[in-house]
Amino acid sequence: MKRYLAPLLLATLAFSSFSAAYGHGLGTDQSLPAVIDNRQITVEATISPSYLEGVGTVRPSFMIRTLEPASNSTVAGIDYRIVVEKAGNVLLDQEFRAQDGIVMAALVPEEVDVPEVNGLQDPGRVQVGQSQPAEIKSRILTDGGLYKVSITLQTGSTGLNVAQDRTFDLYVSVSKTQGFEVETPQGMQQMFVTTYYADVSSLEYDQEERAMGFSMPFDWSPEYIAQVPLVHMEVRFPKALEDFQVNSYRGYVNGVELEAGSVLIDDYTFEDLRVVHFVFNNDQLDRIAESAEGQTMSFILAPADRPKFPLDLMSTTEKYLWQLSWGPEVIESGAPTTFVMNIQDPIIGDLVRNSSFDFVVSQYGSEVYRQHMTSGQGTFSLQYAFPEEGTYRVAAQRINGENETAQLDVVVQQGSNTAPVQQPQQPSGCLIATAAFGSELTPQVQFLRGFRDNYILRSQSGAAFMGAFNSVYYSFSPQVADYEREQPWLQTTVKAAVYPLFGVLVASEGAFSAAGGGEAGTIVAGALASSLIGAVYVSPAAVAAFRKKHVSSRLLVVAAMTVVGTLAATLVALYAGAAPALSIATSAFVIASAAAAALAVAKAARMLAKRA
């Protein structure tokens, strides 16, 4: 059963960034609330089982319910019209009267041209309820993919005053696993793709490029994309495929590279197969849609030269999330490798305090190393040198003393005979925030890193600014972080100070998307972020400085002109491709924007103080 829990949990994790999980659901979906008869009303649809392979092992069923979301109480006395479609074909169009508000039906999946309800092709309105289920013989669950369920609450309903028919469109996914014979360097291999939308046409492995690809039909219209909060596909291939057994992958959809957290490795579900999940939300889908053409979604999976950290690994029953990073990124035999890990609650995303596990290294089924680890904060680090090249399994066993294990197969390269020249590395994260939250793997630090990597560094102007910023920030932050770790009061203060920054960056993400991404999106997002940072963090100093004197309008005009001038300089340097000038211009633009916002807040505060 675990095989089918993972997709549901992945959906839960992906939806956790939304205020509510409405949209395509695995086996079930729920509408946005609507006001009917002065009540908040929601409808939901469920098709069970949620995976095609389950048909035949459990009795298929279909359920529709109207409820009040605040209390999750069912609204009784509902007249329904229910239409089920798949790929534009109508599989069911039937009216029901549900005295208890629930349409419950046993499904008989058969390839029939006309569906039957209770043995009749045209039964009229059918009385139904939780204790009075109907029987529906139709093409529902004869195939996997995306089912559109249109639920109409009709005016004749006795338990709800429906002034006019109200229709809600829901989308329920039923997973389907397809098998393919694929030619590889090790000969023909059986591989699989699990789809939640439509049939995959083929699965191919390019031996020269070491890339795997498949595609499926997909509607790229803005109207359809607006309804898709999550896309989830997965591919399974033999671990014996040596060229493809690597420590990390790059994922592409229609030529656009996905973010690091959108390509997830599962080495636990199957002993001989590796599962790689593609999971990405609507923001990434919008970015892909900008250049997508036709009616196809194409996926490419390729080895990454270096891992994209952290790696998210689920435990046996998805109770815990084991996050794993290591350095150096390329693991070599004989060279010490430092592992940084944490244990999280996958639903709420928080670290599990006072946690423990056994860190175990094994090869060919034999254990070669074990160390018991405990942590009050839920974060761990350990150094280990692999004795020789090859594929090893690293695992967190007996998490918190329970029968929970998370694991990953890693590839170790042959170490060089001479000591490698150590190249200076730029720190990869915010050292001060890391010291405050306890680990670079905490969700807060990951969010800061993700904003930097996925928004700022994807453009020339953003990368130029970060180059200048890092040269200043990393000149003092290591010393501050070291001191901070020894001062709990300072850690608490930094945490409190950082939290408003998360709101600033969320607003900036929205501005980036609204401006269409790219250089324009980066500049708009940078302007908004700088202004809000100035208003939140710099304005107190400005208010104090101008507490007894007036902030003149002339000063504000000068500040605004400086913002415009530095913006113009940024655009010129960007157009000319002058990297040093771009670094200076972007830095000046950020400082000017923050200063102008701080002065504006100081002027407003002075005016309010006078009125008081």
Coordinates of C-alpha atoms in Angstrom, one line a residue:
M1 CA 0.0 0.0 0.0
K2 CA 3.0 2.3 0.6
R3 CA 3.5 2.5 -3.2
Y4 CA 0.4 4.7 -3.5
L5 CA 0.8 6.8 -0.3
A6 CA 3.8 8.6 -1.7
P7 CA 2.0 10.5 -4.5
L8 CA -0.7 11.6 -2.1
L9 CA 1.9 12.9 0.4
L10 CA 3.8 14.7 -2.4
A11 CA 0.6 16.4 -3.3
T12 CA 0.1 17.4 0.3
L13 CA 3.6 18.8 0.5
A14 CA 3.3 20.7 -2.7
F15 CA -0.1 22.2 -1.7
S16 CA 1.3 23.3 1.7
S17 CA 2.4 26.6 0.1
F18 CA -1.2 27.4 -0.8
S19 CA -3.8 28.8 1.5
A20 CA -6.1 26.0 0.5
A21 CA -5.6 22.8 -1.6
Y22 CA -8.2 23.3 -4.3
G23 CA -7.7 22.0 -7.8
H24 CA -6.6 18.7 -9.3
G25 CA -6.5 16.0 -6.6
L26 CA -5.4 12.4 -6.5
G27 CA -8.7 10.5 -6.2
T28 CA -10.5 13.4 -4.7
D29 CA -11.1 17.1 -5.3
Q30 CA -13.0 19.9 -3.5
S31 CA -14.4 23.2 -4.9
L32 CA -13.7 26.7 -3.7
P33 CA -16.4 27.8 -1.1
A34 CA -19.4 29.6 -2.5
V35 CA -22.2 31.5 -0.7
I36 CA -25.6 29.8 -1.3
D37 CA -28.6 30.5 0.9
N38 CA -26.4 32.7 3.0
R39 CA -24.2 29.7 3.8
Q40 CA -20.6 28.8 2.9
I41 CA -21.0 25.8 0.7
T42 CA -18.4 23.4 -0.9
V43 CA -18.8 20.3 -3.0
E44 CA -16.4 17.4 -3.2
A45 CA -16.0 14.4 -5.5
T46 CA -14.1 11.1 -4.8
I47 CA -13.3 8.3 -7.1
S48 CA -11.8 5.2 -5.4
P49 CA -9.4 3.6 -5.8
S50 CA -7.2 6.5 -6.9
Y51 CA -4.8 4.3 -8.8
L52 CA -5.9 2.1 -11.8
E53 CA -3.9 -0.9 -10.6
G54 CA -6.2 -1.0 -7.5
V55 CA -9.3 -1.8 -9.7
G56 CA -10.0 -5.4 -9.0
T57 CA -8.4 -5.5 -5.6
V58 CA -10.9 -3.2 -3.9
R59 CA -14.5 -2.4 -4.8
P60 CA -14.6 0.8 -7.0
S61 CA -16.8 3.6 -5.7
F62 CA -17.9 7.1 -6.5
M63 CA -19.0 9.7 -4.0
I64 CA -20.4 13.3 -4.2
R65 CA -21.0 15.4 -1.2
T66 CA -22.2 19.0 -0.4
L67 CA -20.8 20.4 2.9
E68 CA -20.2 23.4 5.0
P69 CA -16.3 23.7 5.1
A70 CA -16.1 25.4 8.4
S71 CA -17.7 22.4 10.2
N72 CA -17.2 19.7 7.6
S73 CA -20.9 18.9 8.1
T74 CA -22.9 17.5 5.2
V75 CA -25.8 19.5 3.8
A76 CA -28.9 17.2 3.5
G77 CA -31.6 17.4 0.9
I78 CA -29.7 18.1 -2.4
D79 CA -30.8 17.5 -6.0
Y80 CA -27.8 16.9 -8.2
R81 CA -27.0 16.7 -11.9
I82 CA -23.6 15.0 -12.2
V83 CA -21.6 14.9 -15.5
V84 CA -18.3 13.0 -15.7
E85 CA -16.0 13.5 -18.6
K86 CA -12.6 12.3 -19.7
A87 CA -10.6 13.6 -22.6
G88 CA -13.8 15.4 -23.9
N89 CA -15.9 12.2 -23.8
V90 CA -19.0 12.1 -21.5
L91 CA -19.0 9.0 -19.3
L92 CA -22.0 9.9 -17.2
D93 CA -24.8 12.4 -17.2
Q94 CA -27.3 11.7 -14.5
E95 CA -29.6 13.4 -12.0
F96 CA -29.8 12.2 -8.4
R97 CA -31.8 13.1 -5.3
A98 CA -29.8 12.7 -2.1
Q99 CA -31.9 13.1 1.1
D100 CA -28.7 13.0 3.2
G101 CA -26.8 15.2 0.7
I102 CA -24.5 12.3 -0.4
V103 CA -24.4 10.6 -3.7
M104 CA -22.8 7.2 -3.1
A105 CA -22.4 4.7 -5.9
A106 CA -20.6 1.4 -6.6
L107 CA -18.8 1.6 -9.8
V108 CA -18.8 -1.2 -12.4
P109 CA -16.0 -0.2 -14.9
E110 CA -16.9 -1.5 -18.3
E111 CA -16.4 -0.3 -21.9
V112 CA -20.1 0.6 -22.5
D113 CA -21.4 3.1 -25.0
V114 CA -24.3 4.1 -22.8
P115 CA -23.9 4.1 -19.0
E116 CA -26.4 2.3 -16.8
V117 CA -27.6 3.3 -13.3
N118 CA -29.1 0.6 -11.3
G119 CA -29.3 -1.5 -14.4
L120 CA -31.2 1.1 -16.5
Q121 CA -29.8 3.3 -19.3
D122 CA -32.4 6.1 -18.6
P123 CA -33.5 5.7 -15.0
G124 CA -34.7 9.3 -14.5
R125 CA -33.8 11.0 -11.2
V126 CA -32.4 8.4 -8.9
Q127 CA -32.9 8.3 -5.2
V128 CA -29.6 7.8 -3.5
G129 CA -27.8 8.2 -0.2
Q130 CA -25.0 6.9 1.9
S131 CA -27.2 4.0 3.1
Q132 CA -28.8 3.7 -0.3
P133 CA -26.0 3.5 -2.8
A134 CA -26.6 3.3 -6.5
E135 CA -24.7 1.1 -9.0
I136 CA -23.1 2.8 -12.0
K137 CA -21.9 0.8 -15.0
S138 CA -19.8 3.1 -17.1
R139 CA -16.3 3.8 -18.5
I140 CA -15.3 5.5 -15.2
L141 CA -12.1 3.8 -14.0
T142 CA -11.6 1.8 -17.2
D143 CA -8.6 4.0 -17.7
G144 CA -6.4 6.3 -15.6
G145 CA -5.9 10.0 -16.1
L146 CA -7.8 13.2 -15.3
Y147 CA -11.6 13.1 -14.9
K148 CA -13.7 16.2 -15.0
V149 CA -16.7 16.0 -12.6
S150 CA -19.3 18.8 -13.1
I151 CA -21.6 18.9 -10.1
T152 CA -24.8 21.0 -10.4
L153 CA -26.8 21.9 -7.3
Q154 CA -30.4 22.2 -8.7
T155 CA -33.1 24.6 -7.7
G156 CA -35.4 21.8 -6.5
S157 CA -33.2 21.0 -3.5
T158 CA -35.1 20.9 -0.3
G159 CA -32.2 21.3 2.1
L160 CA -30.7 24.3 0.5
N161 CA -32.4 27.3 -1.1
V162 CA -30.6 27.3 -4.5
A163 CA -32.0 30.4 -6.3
Q164 CA -30.6 29.1 -9.7
D165 CA -28.7 26.0 -10.7
R166 CA -25.1 26.3 -9.5
T167 CA -22.4 24.2 -11.3
F168 CA -19.0 23.4 -9.9
D169 CA -16.2 21.8 -12.0
L170 CA -13.9 19.5 -10.2
Y171 CA -10.9 17.5 -11.5
V172 CA -10.0 14.1 -10.0
S173 CA -6.9 12.3 -11.0
V174 CA -6.6 8.5 -11.2
S175 CA -3.0 7.3 -11.5
K176 CA -2.0 4.8 -14.2
T177 CA 1.3 3.1 -14.6
Q178 CA 2.5 2.3 -18.1
G179 CA 5.4 -0.1 -18.9
F180 CA 7.9 0.4 -21.7
E181 CA 10.7 -1.8 -23.1
V182 CA 13.7 0.6 -23.4
E183 CA 17.1 0.1 -25.1
T184 CA 20.0 0.9 -22.7
P185 CA 23.7 0.1 -22.6
Q186 CA 22.8 -2.9 -20.5
G187 CA 20.3 -4.1 -23.2
M188 CA 16.5 -3.9 -23.2
Q189 CA 15.2 -2.8 -19.8
Q190 CA 11.6 -2.6 -18.4
M191 CA 10.8 0.9 -17.3
F192 CA 7.6 2.6 -16.1
V193 CA 5.9 5.9 -16.0
T194 CA 3.0 6.7 -13.6
T195 CA 0.8 9.4 -15.0
Y196 CA -2.0 11.4 -13.4
Y197 CA -3.3 13.2 -16.5
A198 CA -3.1 11.3 -19.8
D199 CA -1.4 8.4 -21.4
V200 CA 2.3 8.8 -22.1
S201 CA 3.1 8.0 -25.7
S202 CA 6.6 6.6 -25.3
L203 CA 9.6 6.4 -23.0
E204 CA 13.1 6.7 -24.6
Y205 CA 16.6 6.7 -23.2
D206 CA 19.3 8.7 -25.2
Q207 CA 22.5 6.8 -24.5
E208 CA 24.7 9.5 -26.0
E209 CA 23.1 12.3 -24.0
R210 CA 22.4 10.1 -20.9
A211 CA 18.8 11.5 -20.8
M212 CA 15.4 10.0 -20.4
G213 CA 12.3 11.5 -22.1
F214 CA 8.6 11.0 -22.3
S215 CA 5.6 13.2 -23.2
M216 CA 1.8 13.3 -22.8
P217 CA -1.1 15.5 -24.1
F218 CA -1.6 18.7 -22.2
D219 CA -3.8 21.8 -22.7
W220 CA -1.6 24.9 -22.5
S221 CA -4.4 27.4 -22.6
P222 CA -4.3 30.0 -19.8
E223 CA -7.9 29.0 -18.8
Y224 CA -6.9 25.4 -18.2
I225 CA -3.5 26.2 -16.5
A226 CA -5.3 28.5 -14.0
Q227 CA -7.1 25.4 -12.7
V228 CA -3.9 23.4 -12.2
P229 CA -2.2 24.0 -8.9
L230 CA 0.1 20.9 -9.2
V231 CA 1.6 18.6 -11.8
H232 CA 3.0 15.3 -10.7
M233 CA 4.5 12.5 -12.8
E234 CA 6.9 9.8 -11.9
V235 CA 9.3 7.5 -13.8
R236 CA 10.8 4.2 -12.6
F237 CA 13.9 2.6 -14.0
P238 CA 16.3 -0.2 -12.9
K239 CA 19.1 0.7 -10.5
A240 CA 21.2 -1.5 -12.6
L241 CA 21.3 1.2 -15.3
E242 CA 24.7 2.3 -14.3
D243 CA 25.0 5.5 -16.5
F244 CA 21.8 6.8 -14.9
Q245 CA 22.5 5.8 -11.3
V246 CA 23.7 9.2 -10.0
N247 CA 23.3 11.4 -6.9
S248 CA 21.1 14.0 -8.4
Y249 CA 19.1 14.9 -11.6
R250 CA 18.1 17.8 -13.7
G251 CA 14.4 17.9 -14.8
Y252 CA 13.1 19.8 -17.8
V253 CA 9.5 20.4 -19.0
N254 CA 9.2 21.6 -22.6
G255 CA 12.8 22.7 -22.4
V256 CA 12.5 24.7 -19.2
E257 CA 14.6 23.5 -16.3
L258 CA 12.6 22.8 -13.1
E259 CA 13.7 24.0 -9.6
A260 CA 15.7 21.7 -7.5
G261 CA 12.9 20.7 -5.2
S262 CA 10.7 19.6 -8.1
V263 CA 12.8 16.5 -8.9
L264 CA 12.6 14.0 -6.1
I265 CA 14.4 10.6 -5.7
D266 CA 12.8 7.6 -4.0
D267 CA 15.2 4.7 -3.4
Y268 CA 13.0 3.0 -0.8
T269 CA 9.7 1.9 -2.4
F270 CA 11.3 -0.7 -4.8
E271 CA 14.5 -2.7 -4.1
D272 CA 15.6 -2.9 -7.7
L273 CA 14.0 0.2 -9.1
R274 CA 14.7 3.9 -8.6
V275 CA 11.6 6.2 -8.6
V276 CA 12.1 9.9 -9.7
H277 CA 9.1 12.2 -9.1
F278 CA 8.4 15.4 -11.1
V279 CA 6.4 17.7 -8.8
F280 CA 5.9 21.3 -9.6
N281 CA 3.3 23.9 -8.8
N282 CA 1.3 26.5 -10.7
D283 CA 4.0 29.2 -10.5
Q284 CA 6.5 27.0 -12.4
L285 CA 3.8 25.9 -14.8
D286 CA 3.1 29.5 -15.7
R287 CA 6.8 30.0 -16.4
I288 CA 6.9 26.9 -18.6
A289 CA 3.7 28.1 -20.4
E290 CA 5.4 31.3 -21.6
S291 CA 7.3 29.3 -24.2
A292 CA 5.2 26.2 -24.5
E293 CA 3.6 25.4 -27.8
G294 CA 1.2 22.8 -29.1
Q295 CA -0.8 20.3 -27.0
T296 CA 2.0 18.3 -25.5
M297 CA 3.9 18.4 -22.2
S298 CA 7.4 16.9 -22.7
F299 CA 9.6 15.7 -19.8
I300 CA 13.4 15.2 -19.8
L301 CA 15.4 13.7 -17.0
A302 CA 19.2 14.0 -17.1
P303 CA 22.0 13.5 -14.5
A304 CA 23.2 16.6 -12.7
D305 CA 26.9 17.3 -12.6
R306 CA 26.5 18.3 -9.0
P307 CA 23.6 17.5 -6.6
K308 CA 21.0 20.2 -5.9
F309 CA 20.6 20.2 -2.1
P310 CA 18.8 19.5 0.1
L311 CA 17.5 16.1 -1.0
D312 CA 14.1 15.2 0.5
L313 CA 13.7 11.6 1.4
M314 CA 10.5 10.1 2.9
S315 CA 10.5 7.5 5.7
T316 CA 8.8 4.1 5.5
T317 CA 5.2 5.3 6.2
E318 CA 5.8 9.0 5.3
K319 CA 5.8 9.9 9.0
Y320 CA 9.2 11.7 8.7
L321 CA 11.1 13.7 6.1
W322 CA 14.9 13.1 6.1
Q323 CA 16.7 16.0 4.4
L324 CA 20.2 15.2 3.3
S325 CA 23.1 17.3 2.0
W326 CA 26.8 16.6 1.8
G327 CA 30.1 18.2 0.8
P328 CA 32.2 18.1 -1.2
E329 CA 29.4 17.7 -3.7
V330 CA 31.3 15.0 -5.7
I331 CA 31.9 12.1 -3.4
E332 CA 35.3 10.4 -3.8
S333 CA 36.7 7.3 -2.1
G334 CA 39.1 8.0 0.7
A335 CA 38.2 11.6 1.0
P336 CA 36.1 12.7 4.1
T337 CA 32.5 13.6 3.1
T338 CA 30.5 15.7 5.5
F339 CA 26.8 14.9 5.7
V340 CA 24.4 17.5 7.0
M341 CA 20.9 16.2 7.8
N342 CA 17.7 17.0 9.6
I343 CA 14.4 15.3 10.5
Q344 CA 11.2 17.1 9.7
D345 CA 7.5 16.7 10.1
P346 CA 6.5 16.5 6.4
I347 CA 3.0 17.9 6.9
I348 CA 3.9 21.1 8.8
G349 CA 7.5 21.4 7.7
D350 CA 8.9 21.9 11.2
L351 CA 12.0 20.3 12.5
V352 CA 11.4 17.3 14.9
R353 CA 13.0 18.3 18.2
N354 CA 14.8 15.7 20.3
S355 CA 15.1 13.3 17.4
S356 CA 17.4 10.4 16.7
F357 CA 18.3 7.8 14.1
D358 CA 21.0 5.4 13.1
F359 CA 23.1 6.6 10.2
V360 CA 24.0 3.4 8.3
V361 CA 26.2 2.9 5.2
S362 CA 25.9 -0.4 3.3
Q363 CA 27.0 -1.9 0.0
Y364 CA 25.7 -5.0 -1.8
G365 CA 23.4 -5.7 1.2
S366 CA 26.2 -5.7 3.8
E367 CA 26.5 -3.0 6.4
V368 CA 29.9 -1.2 6.4
Y369 CA 29.2 1.6 8.9
R370 CA 26.7 2.5 11.6
Q371 CA 26.5 5.4 14.1
H372 CA 23.6 6.4 16.4
M373 CA 22.8 10.1 16.3
T374 CA 20.7 12.3 18.5
S375 CA 19.9 16.0 18.4
G376 CA 17.8 18.3 20.5
Q377 CA 17.3 20.6 17.5
G378 CA 16.6 18.0 14.9
T379 CA 19.7 18.8 12.9
F380 CA 22.7 16.5 12.5
S381 CA 26.2 16.5 10.9
L382 CA 28.6 13.6 10.4
Q383 CA 31.9 13.0 8.5
Y384 CA 32.6 9.7 6.8
A385 CA 35.1 8.5 4.2
F386 CA 33.9 5.8 1.8
P387 CA 36.6 3.1 1.5
E388 CA 36.3 2.5 -2.3
E389 CA 34.4 3.6 -5.4
G390 CA 31.0 2.2 -6.2
T391 CA 27.3 2.5 -5.2
Y392 CA 26.5 2.7 -1.5
R393 CA 23.3 3.0 0.4
V394 CA 23.1 5.7 3.1
A395 CA 20.1 5.4 5.4
A396 CA 18.5 6.9 8.5
Q397 CA 17.2 3.8 10.3
R398 CA 15.1 3.5 13.4
I399 CA 14.1 7.2 13.3
N400 CA 13.1 8.2 16.8
G401 CA 13.3 4.5 17.8
E402 CA 10.4 3.6 15.4
N403 CA 10.3 1.3 12.4
E404 CA 10.9 4.2 10.1
T405 CA 13.7 4.3 7.5
A406 CA 14.7 6.7 4.8
Q407 CA 17.5 6.0 2.4
L408 CA 19.3 7.0 -0.8
D409 CA 21.8 5.1 -3.1
V410 CA 24.8 7.3 -3.7
V411 CA 27.6 7.0 -6.3
V412 CA 31.2 7.3 -5.0
Q413 CA 33.9 8.0 -7.6
Q414 CA 37.5 6.8 -7.5
G415 CA 39.5 9.2 -5.4
S416 CA 42.7 10.7 -6.8
N417 CA 46.1 9.6 -5.4
T418 CA 47.1 13.1 -4.7
A419 CA 45.3 15.5 -2.5
P420 CA 43.1 17.8 -4.6
V421 CA 43.6 21.5 -4.7
Q422 CA 41.0 23.0 -2.5
Q423 CA 39.2 25.8 -4.4
P424 CA 37.8 28.6 -2.3
Q425 CA 34.1 28.2 -2.0
Q426 CA 31.6 31.0 -1.6
P427 CA 29.2 30.3 1.2
S428 CA 26.0 28.9 -0.2
G429 CA 23.5 30.4 2.3
C430 CA 22.7 33.2 4.7
L431 CA 25.1 32.5 7.6
I432 CA 23.4 34.8 10.1
A433 CA 19.9 33.3 9.4
T434 CA 21.4 29.8 9.5
A435 CA 22.9 30.5 12.9
A436 CA 19.5 31.8 14.1
F437 CA 17.4 28.9 12.9
G438 CA 20.0 26.2 13.7
S439 CA 20.6 24.6 10.3
E440 CA 20.9 25.5 6.6
L441 CA 18.2 22.8 6.0
T442 CA 15.5 24.5 8.0
P443 CA 12.5 25.7 5.9
Q444 CA 13.2 29.3 6.7
V445 CA 16.8 29.2 5.4
Q446 CA 15.7 27.1 2.4
F447 CA 13.2 29.8 1.5
L448 CA 15.8 32.5 1.6
R449 CA 18.2 30.3 -0.5
G450 CA 15.4 29.4 -2.9
F451 CA 14.5 33.1 -3.5
R452 CA 18.1 33.8 -4.3
D453 CA 18.6 30.8 -6.6
N454 CA 15.3 30.8 -8.4
Y455 CA 14.7 34.5 -8.8
I456 CA 17.7 36.7 -8.2
L457 CA 20.5 34.6 -9.8
R458 CA 18.5 33.7 -12.9
S459 CA 19.1 37.1 -14.4
Q460 CA 22.1 39.2 -15.2
S461 CA 21.1 42.1 -13.1
G462 CA 20.3 39.9 -10.1
A463 CA 23.6 38.0 -10.4
A464 CA 25.5 41.2 -10.7
F465 CA 23.9 42.6 -7.5
M466 CA 24.5 39.4 -5.6
G467 CA 28.2 39.5 -6.6
A468 CA 28.6 42.9 -5.0
F469 CA 26.4 42.0 -2.0
N470 CA 28.3 38.8 -1.2
S471 CA 31.7 40.6 -1.3
V472 CA 30.4 42.8 1.6
Y473 CA 28.1 40.4 3.4
Y474 CA 30.6 37.5 3.7
S475 CA 33.3 39.9 4.9
F476 CA 31.6 40.1 8.3
S477 CA 28.8 37.5 8.5
P478 CA 31.0 34.5 9.6
Q479 CA 32.2 36.4 12.7
V480 CA 28.6 37.5 13.5
A481 CA 27.2 34.0 13.0
D482 CA 29.9 32.5 15.3
Y483 CA 29.0 35.0 18.0
E484 CA 25.3 34.5 17.4
R485 CA 25.5 30.7 18.0
E486 CA 26.7 31.4 21.5
Q487 CA 24.0 33.9 22.4
P488 CA 20.4 32.6 22.6
W489 CA 19.0 36.0 23.0
L490 CA 20.6 37.1 19.7
Q491 CA 19.3 34.1 17.9
T492 CA 15.8 35.0 19.1
T493 CA 16.3 38.6 18.0
V494 CA 17.5 37.6 14.6
K495 CA 14.6 35.2 14.1
A496 CA 12.1 38.0 14.9
A497 CA 13.9 40.4 12.6
V498 CA 14.0 37.9 9.7
Y499 CA 10.3 37.0 9.7
P500 CA 9.1 40.3 8.1
L501 CA 11.6 39.6 5.3
F502 CA 9.7 36.4 4.3
G503 CA 6.6 38.6 3.7
V504 CA 8.7 41.0 1.6
L505 CA 10.0 38.2 -0.5
V506 CA 6.6 36.6 -1.0
A507 CA 5.3 39.9 -2.3
S508 CA 8.4 40.2 -4.5
E509 CA 7.8 36.7 -6.0
G510 CA 4.3 37.9 -7.0
A511 CA 5.8 41.0 -8.6
F512 CA 8.4 38.9 -10.5
S513 CA 5.6 36.7 -11.9
A514 CA 3.3 39.7 -12.7
A515 CA 6.1 41.4 -14.6
G516 CA 6.6 38.3 -16.8
G517 CA 9.9 37.1 -15.2
G518 CA 13.3 37.5 -16.8
E519 CA 15.3 40.8 -16.4
A520 CA 12.1 42.9 -16.2
G521 CA 10.7 40.7 -13.5
T522 CA 13.9 40.8 -11.5
I523 CA 14.1 44.6 -11.7
V524 CA 10.5 45.0 -10.6
A525 CA 10.8 42.5 -7.8
G526 CA 14.1 44.1 -6.7
A527 CA 12.5 47.5 -6.6
L528 CA 9.6 46.3 -4.6
A529 CA 11.8 44.2 -2.2
S530 CA 14.3 47.1 -1.7
S531 CA 11.4 49.6 -1.0
L532 CA 9.7 47.3 1.5
I533 CA 13.0 46.5 3.2
G534 CA 13.7 50.2 3.5
A535 CA 10.2 50.8 4.8
V536 CA 10.5 48.0 7.4
Y537 CA 14.1 47.9 8.4
V538 CA 15.7 51.3 7.5
S539 CA 12.7 53.6 8.3
P540 CA 13.1 53.4 12.1
A541 CA 16.6 55.0 11.8
A542 CA 15.2 57.6 9.4
V543 CA 12.3 58.3 11.8
A544 CA 14.7 58.8 14.7
A545 CA 17.0 61.0 12.6
F546 CA 14.1 63.3 11.6
R547 CA 12.3 63.2 14.9
K548 CA 12.8 66.9 15.5
K549 CA 13.1 68.2 11.9
H550 CA 11.0 68.1 8.8
V551 CA 11.6 65.8 5.9
S552 CA 11.4 68.2 3.0
S553 CA 9.7 67.5 -0.2
R554 CA 12.8 68.5 -2.0
L555 CA 14.8 65.7 -0.3
L556 CA 12.1 63.2 -1.3
V557 CA 12.3 64.4 -4.9
V558 CA 16.1 64.1 -4.9
A559 CA 15.7 60.5 -3.5
A560 CA 13.2 59.7 -6.2
M561 CA 15.4 61.1 -8.9
T562 CA 18.3 59.0 -7.6
V563 CA 16.2 55.9 -7.8
V564 CA 15.3 56.8 -11.4
G565 CA 18.9 57.6 -12.3
T566 CA 20.3 54.4 -10.8
L567 CA 17.6 52.4 -12.6
A568 CA 18.5 54.1 -15.9
A569 CA 22.2 53.2 -15.2
T570 CA 21.2 49.6 -14.5
L571 CA 19.3 49.4 -17.8
V572 CA 22.2 50.9 -19.8
A573 CA 24.8 48.6 -18.2
L574 CA 22.5 45.6 -18.8
Y575 CA 22.0 46.6 -22.5
A576 CA 25.8 47.2 -22.9
G577 CA 26.7 43.9 -21.2
A578 CA 29.1 45.8 -18.9
A579 CA 29.4 43.4 -15.9
P580 CA 31.4 45.7 -13.5
A581 CA 29.1 48.7 -14.2
L582 CA 26.0 46.5 -13.8
S583 CA 27.2 45.4 -10.4
I584 CA 27.7 49.0 -9.3
A585 CA 24.4 50.2 -10.8
T586 CA 22.2 47.5 -9.4
S587 CA 23.7 48.0 -5.9
A588 CA 23.1 51.7 -6.1
F589 CA 19.6 51.1 -7.3
V590 CA 18.8 48.9 -4.4
I591 CA 20.3 51.3 -1.9
A592 CA 18.5 54.3 -3.4
S593 CA 15.2 52.5 -3.4
A594 CA 15.5 51.5 0.2
A595 CA 16.6 55.0 1.3
A596 CA 13.7 56.6 -0.6
A597 CA 11.2 54.3 1.0
A598 CA 12.7 55.0 4.5
L599 CA 12.5 58.7 3.9
A600 CA 8.9 58.5 2.8
V601 CA 8.0 56.6 5.9
A602 CA 9.8 59.1 8.1
K603 CA 7.9 62.0 6.4
A604 CA 4.6 60.2 6.9
A605 CA 5.4 59.5 10.6
R606 CA 6.4 63.1 11.1
M607 CA 3.1 64.3 9.6
L608 CA 1.1 61.8 11.8
A609 CA 2.9 63.0 14.9
K610 CA 2.0 66.6 14.2
R611 CA -1.7 65.8 13.7
A612 CA -1.7 63.8 17.0

